[in-house]
PDB file of C-alpha atoms in Angstrom:
ATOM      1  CA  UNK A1405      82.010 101.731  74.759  1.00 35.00           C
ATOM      2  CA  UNK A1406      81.918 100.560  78.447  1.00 40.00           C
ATOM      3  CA  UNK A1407      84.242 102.659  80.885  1.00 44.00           C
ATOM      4  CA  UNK A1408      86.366  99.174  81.640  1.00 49.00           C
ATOM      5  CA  UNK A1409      86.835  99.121  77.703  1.00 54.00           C
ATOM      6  CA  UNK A1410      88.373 102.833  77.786  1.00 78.00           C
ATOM      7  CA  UNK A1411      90.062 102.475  80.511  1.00 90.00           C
ATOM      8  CA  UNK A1412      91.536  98.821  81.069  1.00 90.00           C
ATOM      9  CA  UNK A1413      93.548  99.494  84.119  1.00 94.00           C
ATOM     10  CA  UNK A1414      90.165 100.165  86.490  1.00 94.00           C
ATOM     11  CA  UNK A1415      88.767  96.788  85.441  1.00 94.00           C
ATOM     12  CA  UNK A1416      91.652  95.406  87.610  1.00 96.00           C
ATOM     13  CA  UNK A1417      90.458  97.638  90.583  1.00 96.00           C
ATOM     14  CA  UNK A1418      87.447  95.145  91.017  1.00 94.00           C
ATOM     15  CA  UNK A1419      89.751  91.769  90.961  1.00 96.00           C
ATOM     16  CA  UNK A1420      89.720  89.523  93.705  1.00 92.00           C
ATOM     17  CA  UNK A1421      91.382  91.058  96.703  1.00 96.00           C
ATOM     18  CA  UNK A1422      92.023  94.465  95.257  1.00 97.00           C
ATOM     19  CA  UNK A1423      89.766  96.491  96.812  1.00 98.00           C
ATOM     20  CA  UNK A1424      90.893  95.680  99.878  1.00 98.00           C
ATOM     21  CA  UNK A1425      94.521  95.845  99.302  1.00 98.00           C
ATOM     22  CA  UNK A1426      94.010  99.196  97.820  1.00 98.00           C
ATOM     23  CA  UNK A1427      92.367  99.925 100.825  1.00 98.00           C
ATOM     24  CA  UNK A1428      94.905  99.077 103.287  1.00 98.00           C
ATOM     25  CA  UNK A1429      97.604 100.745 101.500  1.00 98.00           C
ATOM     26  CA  UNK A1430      95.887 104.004 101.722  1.00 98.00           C
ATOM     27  CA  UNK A1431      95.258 103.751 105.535  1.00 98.00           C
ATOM     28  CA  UNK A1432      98.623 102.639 105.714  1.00 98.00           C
ATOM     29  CA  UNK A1433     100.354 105.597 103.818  1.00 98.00           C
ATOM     30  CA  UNK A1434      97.940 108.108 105.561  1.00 97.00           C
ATOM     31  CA  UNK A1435      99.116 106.774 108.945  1.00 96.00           C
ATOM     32  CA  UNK A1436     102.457 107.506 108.411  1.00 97.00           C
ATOM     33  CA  UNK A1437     102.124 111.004 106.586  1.00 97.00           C
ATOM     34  CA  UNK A1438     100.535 111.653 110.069  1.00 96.00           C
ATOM     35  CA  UNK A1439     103.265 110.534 112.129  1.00 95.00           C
ATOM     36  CA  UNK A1440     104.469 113.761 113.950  1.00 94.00           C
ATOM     37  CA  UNK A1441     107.791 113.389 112.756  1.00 94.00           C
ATOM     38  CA  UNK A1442     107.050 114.094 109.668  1.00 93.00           C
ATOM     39  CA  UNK A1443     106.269 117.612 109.677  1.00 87.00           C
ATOM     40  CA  UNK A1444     109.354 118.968 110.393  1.00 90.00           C
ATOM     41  CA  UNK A1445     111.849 115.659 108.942  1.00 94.00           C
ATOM     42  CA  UNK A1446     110.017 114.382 105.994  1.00 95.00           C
ATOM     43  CA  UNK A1447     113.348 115.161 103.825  1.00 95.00           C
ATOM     44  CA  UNK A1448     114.927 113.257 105.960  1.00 95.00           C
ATOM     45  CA  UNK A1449     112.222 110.122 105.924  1.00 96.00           C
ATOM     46  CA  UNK A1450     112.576 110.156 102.201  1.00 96.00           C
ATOM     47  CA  UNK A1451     116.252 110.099 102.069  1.00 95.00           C
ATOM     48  CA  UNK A1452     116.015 107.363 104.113  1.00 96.00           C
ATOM     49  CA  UNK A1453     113.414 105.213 102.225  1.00 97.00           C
ATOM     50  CA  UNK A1454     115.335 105.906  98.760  1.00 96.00           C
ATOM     51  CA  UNK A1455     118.478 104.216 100.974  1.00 97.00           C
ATOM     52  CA  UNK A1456     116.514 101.122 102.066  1.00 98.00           C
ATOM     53  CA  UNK A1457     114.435 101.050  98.864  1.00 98.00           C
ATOM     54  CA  UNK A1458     117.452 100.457  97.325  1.00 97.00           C
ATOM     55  CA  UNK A1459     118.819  98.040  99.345  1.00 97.00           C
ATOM     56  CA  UNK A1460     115.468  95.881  98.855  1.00 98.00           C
ATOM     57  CA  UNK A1461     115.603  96.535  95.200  1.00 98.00           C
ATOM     58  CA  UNK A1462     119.249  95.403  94.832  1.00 97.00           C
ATOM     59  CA  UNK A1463     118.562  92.489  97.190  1.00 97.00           C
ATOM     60  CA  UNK A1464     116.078  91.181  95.112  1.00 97.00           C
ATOM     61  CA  UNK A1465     118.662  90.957  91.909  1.00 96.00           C
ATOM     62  CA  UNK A1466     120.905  88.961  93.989  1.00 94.00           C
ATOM     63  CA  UNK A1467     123.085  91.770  95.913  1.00 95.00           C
ATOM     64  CA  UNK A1468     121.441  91.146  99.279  1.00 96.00           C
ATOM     65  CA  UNK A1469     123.565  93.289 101.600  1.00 96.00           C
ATOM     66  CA  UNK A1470     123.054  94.810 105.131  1.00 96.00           C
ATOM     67  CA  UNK A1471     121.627  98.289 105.495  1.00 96.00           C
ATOM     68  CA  UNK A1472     124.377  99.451 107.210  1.00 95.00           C
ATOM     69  CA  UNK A1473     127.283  97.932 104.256  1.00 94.00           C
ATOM     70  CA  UNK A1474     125.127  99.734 101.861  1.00 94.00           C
ATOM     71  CA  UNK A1475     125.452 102.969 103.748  1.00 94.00           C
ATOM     72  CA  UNK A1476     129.272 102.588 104.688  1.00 93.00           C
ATOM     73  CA  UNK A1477     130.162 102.004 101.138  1.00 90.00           C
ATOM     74  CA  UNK A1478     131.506 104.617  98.687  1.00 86.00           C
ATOM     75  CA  UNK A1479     132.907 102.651  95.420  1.00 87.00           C
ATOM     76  CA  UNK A1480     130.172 100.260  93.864  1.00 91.00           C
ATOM     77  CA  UNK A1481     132.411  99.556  91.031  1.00 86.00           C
ATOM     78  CA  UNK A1482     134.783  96.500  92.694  1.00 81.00           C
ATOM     79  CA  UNK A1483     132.230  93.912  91.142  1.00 91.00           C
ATOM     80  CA  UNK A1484     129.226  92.352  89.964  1.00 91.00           C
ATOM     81  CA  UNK A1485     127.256  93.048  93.665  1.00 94.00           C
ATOM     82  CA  UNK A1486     128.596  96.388  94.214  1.00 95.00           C
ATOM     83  CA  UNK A1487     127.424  97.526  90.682  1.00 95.00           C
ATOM     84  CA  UNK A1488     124.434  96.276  91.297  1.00 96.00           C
ATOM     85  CA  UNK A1489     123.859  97.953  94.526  1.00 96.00           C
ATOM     86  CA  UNK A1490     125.659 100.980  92.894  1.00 96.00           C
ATOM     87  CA  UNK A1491     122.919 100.923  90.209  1.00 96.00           C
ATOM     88  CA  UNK A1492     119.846 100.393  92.469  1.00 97.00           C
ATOM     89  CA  UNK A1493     121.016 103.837  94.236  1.00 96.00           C
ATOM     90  CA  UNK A1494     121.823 106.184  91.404  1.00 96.00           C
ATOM     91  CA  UNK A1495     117.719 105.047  90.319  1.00 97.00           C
ATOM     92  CA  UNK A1496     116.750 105.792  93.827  1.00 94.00           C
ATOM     93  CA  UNK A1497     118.458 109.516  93.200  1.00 94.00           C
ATOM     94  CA  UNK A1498     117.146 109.353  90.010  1.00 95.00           C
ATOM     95  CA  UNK A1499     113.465 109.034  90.227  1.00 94.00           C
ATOM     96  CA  UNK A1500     112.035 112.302  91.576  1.00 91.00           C
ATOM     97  CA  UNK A1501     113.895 113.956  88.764  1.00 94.00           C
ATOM     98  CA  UNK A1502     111.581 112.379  86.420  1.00 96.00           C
ATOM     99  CA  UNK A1503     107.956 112.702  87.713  1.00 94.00           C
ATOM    100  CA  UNK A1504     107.011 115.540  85.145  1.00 93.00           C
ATOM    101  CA  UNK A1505     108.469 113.546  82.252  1.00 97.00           C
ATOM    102  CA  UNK A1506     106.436 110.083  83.331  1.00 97.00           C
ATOM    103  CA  UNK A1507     102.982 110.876  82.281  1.00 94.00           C
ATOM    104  CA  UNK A1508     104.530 112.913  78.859  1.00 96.00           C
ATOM    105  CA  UNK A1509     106.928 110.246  77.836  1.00 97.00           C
ATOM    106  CA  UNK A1510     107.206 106.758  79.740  1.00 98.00           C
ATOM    107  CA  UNK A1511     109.754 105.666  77.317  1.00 97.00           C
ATOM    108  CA  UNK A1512     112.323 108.209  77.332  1.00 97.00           C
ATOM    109  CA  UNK A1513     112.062 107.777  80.926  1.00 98.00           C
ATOM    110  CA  UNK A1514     112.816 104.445  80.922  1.00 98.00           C
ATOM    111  CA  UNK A1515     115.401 104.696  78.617  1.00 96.00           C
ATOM    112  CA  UNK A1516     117.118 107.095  80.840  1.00 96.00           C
ATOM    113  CA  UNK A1517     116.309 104.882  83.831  1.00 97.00           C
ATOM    114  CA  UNK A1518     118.034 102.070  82.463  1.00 96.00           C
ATOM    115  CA  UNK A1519     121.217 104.445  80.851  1.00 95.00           C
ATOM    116  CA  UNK A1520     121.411 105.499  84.829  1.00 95.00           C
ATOM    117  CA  UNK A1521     121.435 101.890  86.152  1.00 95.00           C
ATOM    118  CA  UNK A1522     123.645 100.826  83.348  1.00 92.00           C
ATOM    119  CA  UNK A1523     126.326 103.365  84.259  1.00 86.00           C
ATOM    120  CA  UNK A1524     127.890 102.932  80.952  1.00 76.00           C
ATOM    121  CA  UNK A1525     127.913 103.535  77.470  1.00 66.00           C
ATOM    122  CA  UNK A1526     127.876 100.335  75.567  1.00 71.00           C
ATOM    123  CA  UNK A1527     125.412  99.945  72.262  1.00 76.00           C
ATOM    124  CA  UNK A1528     122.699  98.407  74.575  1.00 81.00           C
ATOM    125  CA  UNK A1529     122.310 100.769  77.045  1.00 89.00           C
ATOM    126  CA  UNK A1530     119.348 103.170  77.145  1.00 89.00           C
ATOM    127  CA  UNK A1531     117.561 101.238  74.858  1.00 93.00           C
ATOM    128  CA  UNK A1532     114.850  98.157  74.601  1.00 94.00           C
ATOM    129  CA  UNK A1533     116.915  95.044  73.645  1.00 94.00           C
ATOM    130  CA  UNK A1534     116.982  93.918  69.723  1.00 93.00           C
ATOM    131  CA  UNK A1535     117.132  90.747  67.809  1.00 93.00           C
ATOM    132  CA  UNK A1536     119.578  88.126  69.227  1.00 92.00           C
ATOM    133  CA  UNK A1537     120.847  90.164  71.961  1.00 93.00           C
ATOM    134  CA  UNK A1538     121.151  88.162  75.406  1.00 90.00           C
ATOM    135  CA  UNK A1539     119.359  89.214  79.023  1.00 94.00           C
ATOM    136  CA  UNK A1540     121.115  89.515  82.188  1.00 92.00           C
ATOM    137  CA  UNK A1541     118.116  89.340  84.682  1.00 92.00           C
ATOM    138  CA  UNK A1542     118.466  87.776  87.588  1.00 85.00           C
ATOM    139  CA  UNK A1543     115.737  85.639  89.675  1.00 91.00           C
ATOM    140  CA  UNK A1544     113.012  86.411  87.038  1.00 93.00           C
ATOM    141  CA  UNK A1545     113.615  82.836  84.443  1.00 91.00           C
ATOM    142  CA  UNK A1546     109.698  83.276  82.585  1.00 94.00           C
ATOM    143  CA  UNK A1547     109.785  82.997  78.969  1.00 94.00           C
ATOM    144  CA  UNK A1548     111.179  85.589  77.483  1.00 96.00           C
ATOM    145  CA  UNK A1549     109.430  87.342  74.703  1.00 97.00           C
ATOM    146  CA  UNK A1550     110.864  88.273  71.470  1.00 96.00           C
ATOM    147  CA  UNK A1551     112.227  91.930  70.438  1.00 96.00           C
ATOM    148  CA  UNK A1552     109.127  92.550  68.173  1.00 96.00           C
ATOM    149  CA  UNK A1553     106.818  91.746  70.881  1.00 97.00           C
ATOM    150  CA  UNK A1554     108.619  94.114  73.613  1.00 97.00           C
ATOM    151  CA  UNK A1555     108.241  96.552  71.272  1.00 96.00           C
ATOM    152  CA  UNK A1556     104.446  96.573  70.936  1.00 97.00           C
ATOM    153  CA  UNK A1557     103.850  95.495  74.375  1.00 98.00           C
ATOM    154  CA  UNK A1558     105.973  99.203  75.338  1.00 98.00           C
ATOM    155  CA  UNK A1559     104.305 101.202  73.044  1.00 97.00           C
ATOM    156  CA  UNK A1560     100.886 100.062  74.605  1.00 97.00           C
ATOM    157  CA  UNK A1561     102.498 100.547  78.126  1.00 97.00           C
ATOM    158  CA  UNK A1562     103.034 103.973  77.114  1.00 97.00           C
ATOM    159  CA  UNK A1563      99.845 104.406  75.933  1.00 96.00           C
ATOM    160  CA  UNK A1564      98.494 103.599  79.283  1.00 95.00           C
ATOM    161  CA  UNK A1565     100.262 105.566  80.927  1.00 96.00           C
ATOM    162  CA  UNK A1566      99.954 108.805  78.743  1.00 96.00           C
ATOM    163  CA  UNK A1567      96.184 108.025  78.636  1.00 94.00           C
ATOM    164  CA  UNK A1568      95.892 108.056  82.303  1.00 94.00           C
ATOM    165  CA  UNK A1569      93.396 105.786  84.698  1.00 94.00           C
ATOM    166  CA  UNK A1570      90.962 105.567  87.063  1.00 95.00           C
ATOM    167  CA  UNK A1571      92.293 102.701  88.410  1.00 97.00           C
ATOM    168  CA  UNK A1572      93.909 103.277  92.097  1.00 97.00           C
ATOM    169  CA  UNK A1573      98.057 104.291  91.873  1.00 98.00           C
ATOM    170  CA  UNK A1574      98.647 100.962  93.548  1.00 98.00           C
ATOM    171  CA  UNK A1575      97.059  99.135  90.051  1.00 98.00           C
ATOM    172  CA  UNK A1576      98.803 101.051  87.905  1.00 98.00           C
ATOM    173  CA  UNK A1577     102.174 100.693  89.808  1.00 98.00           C
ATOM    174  CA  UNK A1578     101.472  96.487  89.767  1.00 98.00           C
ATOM    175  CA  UNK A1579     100.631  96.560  86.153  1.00 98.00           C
ATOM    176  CA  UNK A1580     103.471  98.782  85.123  1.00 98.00           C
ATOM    177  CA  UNK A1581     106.308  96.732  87.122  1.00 98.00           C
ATOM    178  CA  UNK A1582     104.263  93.820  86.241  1.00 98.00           C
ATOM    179  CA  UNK A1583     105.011  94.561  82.648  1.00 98.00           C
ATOM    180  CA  UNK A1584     108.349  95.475  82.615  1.00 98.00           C
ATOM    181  CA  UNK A1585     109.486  92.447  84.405  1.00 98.00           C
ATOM    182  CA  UNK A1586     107.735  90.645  82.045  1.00 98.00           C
ATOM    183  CA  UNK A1587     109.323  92.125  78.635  1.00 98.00           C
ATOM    184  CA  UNK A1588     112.524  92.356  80.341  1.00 97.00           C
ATOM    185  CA  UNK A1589     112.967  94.675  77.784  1.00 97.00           C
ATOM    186  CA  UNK A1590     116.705  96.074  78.574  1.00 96.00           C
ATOM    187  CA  UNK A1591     119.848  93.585  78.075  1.00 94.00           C
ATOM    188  CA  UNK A1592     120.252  94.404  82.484  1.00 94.00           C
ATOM    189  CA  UNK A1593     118.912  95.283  84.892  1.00 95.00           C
ATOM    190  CA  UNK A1594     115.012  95.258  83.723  1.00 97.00           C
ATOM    191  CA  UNK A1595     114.110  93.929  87.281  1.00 97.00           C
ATOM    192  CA  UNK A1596     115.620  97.110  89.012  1.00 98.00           C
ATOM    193  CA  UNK A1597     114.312  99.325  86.608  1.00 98.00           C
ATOM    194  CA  UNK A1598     110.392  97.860  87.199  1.00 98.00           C
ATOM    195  CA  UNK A1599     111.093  98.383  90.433  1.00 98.00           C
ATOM    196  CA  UNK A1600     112.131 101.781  90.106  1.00 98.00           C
ATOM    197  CA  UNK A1601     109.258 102.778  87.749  1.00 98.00           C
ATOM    198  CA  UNK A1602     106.514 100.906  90.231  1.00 98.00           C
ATOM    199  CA  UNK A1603     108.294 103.733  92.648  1.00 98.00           C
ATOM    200  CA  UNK A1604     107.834 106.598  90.040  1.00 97.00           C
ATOM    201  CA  UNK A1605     104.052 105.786  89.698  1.00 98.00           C
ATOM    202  CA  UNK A1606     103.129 105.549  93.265  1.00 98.00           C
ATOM    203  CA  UNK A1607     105.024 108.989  94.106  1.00 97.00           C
ATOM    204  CA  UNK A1608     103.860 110.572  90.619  1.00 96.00           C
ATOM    205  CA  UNK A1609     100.423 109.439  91.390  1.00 95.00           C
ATOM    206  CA  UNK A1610     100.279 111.767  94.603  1.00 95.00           C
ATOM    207  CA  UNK A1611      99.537 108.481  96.516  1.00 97.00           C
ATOM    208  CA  UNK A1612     103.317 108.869  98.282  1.00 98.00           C
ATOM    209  CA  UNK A1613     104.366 112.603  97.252  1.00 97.00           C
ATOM    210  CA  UNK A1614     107.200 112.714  99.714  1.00 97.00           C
ATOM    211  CA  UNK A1615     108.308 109.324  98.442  1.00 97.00           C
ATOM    212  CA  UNK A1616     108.296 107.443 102.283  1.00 97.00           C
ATOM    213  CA  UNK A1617     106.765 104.138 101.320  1.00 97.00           C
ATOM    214  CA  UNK A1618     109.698 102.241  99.879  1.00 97.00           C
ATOM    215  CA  UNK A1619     107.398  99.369  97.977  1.00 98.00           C
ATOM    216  CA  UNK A1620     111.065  97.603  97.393  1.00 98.00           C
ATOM    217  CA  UNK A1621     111.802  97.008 101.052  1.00 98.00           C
ATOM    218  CA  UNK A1622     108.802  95.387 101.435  1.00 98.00           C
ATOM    219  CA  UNK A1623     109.221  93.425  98.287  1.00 98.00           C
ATOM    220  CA  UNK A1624     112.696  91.956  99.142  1.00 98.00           C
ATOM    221  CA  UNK A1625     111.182  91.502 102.672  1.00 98.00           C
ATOM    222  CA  UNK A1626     108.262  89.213 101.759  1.00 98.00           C
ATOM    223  CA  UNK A1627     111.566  87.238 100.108  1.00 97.00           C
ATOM    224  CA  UNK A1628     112.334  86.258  96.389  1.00 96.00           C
ATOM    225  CA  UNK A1629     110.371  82.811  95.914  1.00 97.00           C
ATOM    226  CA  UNK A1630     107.015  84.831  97.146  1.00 98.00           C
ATOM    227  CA  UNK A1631     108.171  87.737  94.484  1.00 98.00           C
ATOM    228  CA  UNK A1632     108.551  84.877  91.859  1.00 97.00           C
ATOM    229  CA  UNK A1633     105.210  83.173  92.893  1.00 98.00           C
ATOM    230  CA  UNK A1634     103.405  86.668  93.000  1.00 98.00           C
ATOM    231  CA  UNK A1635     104.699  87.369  89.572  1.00 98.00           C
ATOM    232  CA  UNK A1636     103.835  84.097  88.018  1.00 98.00           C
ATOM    233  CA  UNK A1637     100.209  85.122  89.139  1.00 97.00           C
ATOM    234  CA  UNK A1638     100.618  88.468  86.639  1.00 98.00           C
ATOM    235  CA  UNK A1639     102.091  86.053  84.096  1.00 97.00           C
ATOM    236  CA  UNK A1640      98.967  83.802  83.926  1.00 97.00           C
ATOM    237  CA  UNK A1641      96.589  87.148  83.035  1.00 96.00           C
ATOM    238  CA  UNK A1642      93.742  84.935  84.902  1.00 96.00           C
ATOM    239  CA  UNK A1643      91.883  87.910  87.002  1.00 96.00           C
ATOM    240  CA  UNK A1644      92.878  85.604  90.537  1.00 97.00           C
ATOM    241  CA  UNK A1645      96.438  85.619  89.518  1.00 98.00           C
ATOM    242  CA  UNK A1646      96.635  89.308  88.607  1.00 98.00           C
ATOM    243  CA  UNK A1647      94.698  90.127  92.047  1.00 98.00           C
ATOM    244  CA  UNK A1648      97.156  87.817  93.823  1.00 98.00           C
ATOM    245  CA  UNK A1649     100.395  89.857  92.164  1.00 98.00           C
ATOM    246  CA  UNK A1650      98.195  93.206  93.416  1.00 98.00           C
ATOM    247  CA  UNK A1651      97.885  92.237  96.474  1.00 98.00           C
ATOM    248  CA  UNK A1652     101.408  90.986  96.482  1.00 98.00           C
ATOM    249  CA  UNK A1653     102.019  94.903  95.406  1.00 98.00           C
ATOM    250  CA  UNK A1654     100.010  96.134  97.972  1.00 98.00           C
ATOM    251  CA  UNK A1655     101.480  94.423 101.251  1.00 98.00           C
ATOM    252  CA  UNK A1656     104.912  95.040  99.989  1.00 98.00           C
ATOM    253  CA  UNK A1657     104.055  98.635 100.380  1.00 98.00           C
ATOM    254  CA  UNK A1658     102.459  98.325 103.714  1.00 98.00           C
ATOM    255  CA  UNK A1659     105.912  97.177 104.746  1.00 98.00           C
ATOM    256  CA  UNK A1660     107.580  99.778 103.172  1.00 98.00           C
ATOM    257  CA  UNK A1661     105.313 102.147 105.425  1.00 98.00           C
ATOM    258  CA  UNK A1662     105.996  99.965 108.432  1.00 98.00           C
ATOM    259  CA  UNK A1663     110.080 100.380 107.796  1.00 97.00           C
ATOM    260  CA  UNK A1664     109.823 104.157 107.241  1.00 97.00           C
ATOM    261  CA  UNK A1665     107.619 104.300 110.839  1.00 97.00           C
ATOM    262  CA  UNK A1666     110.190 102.923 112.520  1.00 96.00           C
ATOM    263  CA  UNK A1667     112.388 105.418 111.030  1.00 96.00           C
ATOM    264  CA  UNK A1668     110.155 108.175 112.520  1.00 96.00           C
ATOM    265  CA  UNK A1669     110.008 106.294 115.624  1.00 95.00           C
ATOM    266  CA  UNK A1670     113.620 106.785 115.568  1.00 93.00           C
ATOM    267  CA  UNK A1671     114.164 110.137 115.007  1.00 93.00           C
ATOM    268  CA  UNK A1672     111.522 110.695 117.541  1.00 91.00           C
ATOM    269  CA  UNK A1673     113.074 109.014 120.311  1.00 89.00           C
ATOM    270  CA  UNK A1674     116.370 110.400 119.239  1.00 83.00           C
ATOM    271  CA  UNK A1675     118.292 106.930 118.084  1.00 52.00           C
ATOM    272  CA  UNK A1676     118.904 107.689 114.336  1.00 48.00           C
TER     273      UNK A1676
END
């Protein structure tokens, strides 16, 4: 058996593009774990990025509010934006509790992911969605597959992931929020939770430890019709459209670096 047969996810390494994303991303991530700010502030760069990674995640599923409103507010329960915002931070918070669990147990961490952005009880929460039940996804309208088929299609996520890769962290993010938005597999908030988990494998990876490189800002920057094209590309399973949703992957971390820089900058001049 050929090492691409064993190991699907490094097959995707070689795609059209990838290399060179993967490449950039690195330099990119190194450059900013070598800011000089960062030795003495990185809890304060991550706290940061989780802040504006939310933001870009939220904006994304149609709560596109300022930085700053984000950061003023204190109830995200007044309606459908604020929960939605409200739910994109508590998975911010919630991430880096669940690195050790990730590589055991992808699906009880998703589960909990969603039962944190769900910030409720109801039947459907924590859960992949069943037979007849409706999704509440915004931006992402590709068919939808059935229950049966989310089911299988999460099992051999899971295997994946709990089989570990070759393949560079930034493939296995793309493939795993890839997926997810795919399956939509939750009755809500699916989208934020790929997002999230795309998060949880570039930190659990060791390719972002300190979790600086908010991949969401950069997503929400690039803007929601390039998000939709991008994701079309990992739709079609042709290798040029899953290199083009890599890539896609790749430069909106870049930007993520390039918004957490400027928050060194910041602190280093004093301003924030």
């Amino acid at each position: 058996m050929s090492t691409h047969a064993a190991d699907p996810l490094a097959a995707l390494a070689a795609l059209p593009g990838v290399p060179e994303a993967v490449d950039s991303v690195r330099q990119a991530v190194d450059r900013v774990y070598g800011h000089r700010v960062m030795r003495r502030r990185s809890n304060e760069i991550s706290s940061e990025a989780a802040l504006r990674g939310a933001r870009g995640s939220a904006a994304l599923a149609g709560a596109d509010w300022a930085l700053e409103e984000v950061r003023r507010r204190s109830d995200f329960s007044a309606d459908p934006e604020a929960r939605t915002v409200g739910a994109a931070l508590r998975l911010g918070v919630e991430v880096g509790q669940l690195l050790s669990i990730w590589r055991q147990s992808p699906l009880r961490v998703l589960a909990r992911l969603h039962l944190v952005a769900a910030g409720e009880s109801a039947d459907s929460v924590g859960r992949p969605r069943q037979r007849g039940e409706a999704v509440d996804e915004p931006l992402i309208e590709a068919p939808l597959p059935d229950a049966d088929e989310v089911a299988a299609r999460l099992e051999g996520l899971s295997d994946l992931v709990v089989a570990g890769s070759a393949a560079p962290a930034l493939v296995t993010a793309s493939v795993v929020h890839g997926e997810l938005l795919a399956l939509r597999p939750f009755t809500t908030h699916s989208g934020l939770v790929a997002r999230a988990a795309e998060r949880l494998v570039l930190v659990g990876s060791g390719l972002d430890p300190k979790a600086i490189c908010p991949a969401e800002v950069g997503h929400a920057e690039q803007g929601r019709a390039a998000y939709v094209a991008a994701f079309e590309g990992y739709l079609s399973g042709t290798p040029e459209g899953m290199g083009r949703w890599i890539s896609h992957c790749g430069r909106a971390v870049e930007l993520g670096v390039r918004e957490s820089t400027a928050v060194c900058e910041a602190l280093q001049r004093g301003a924030a």
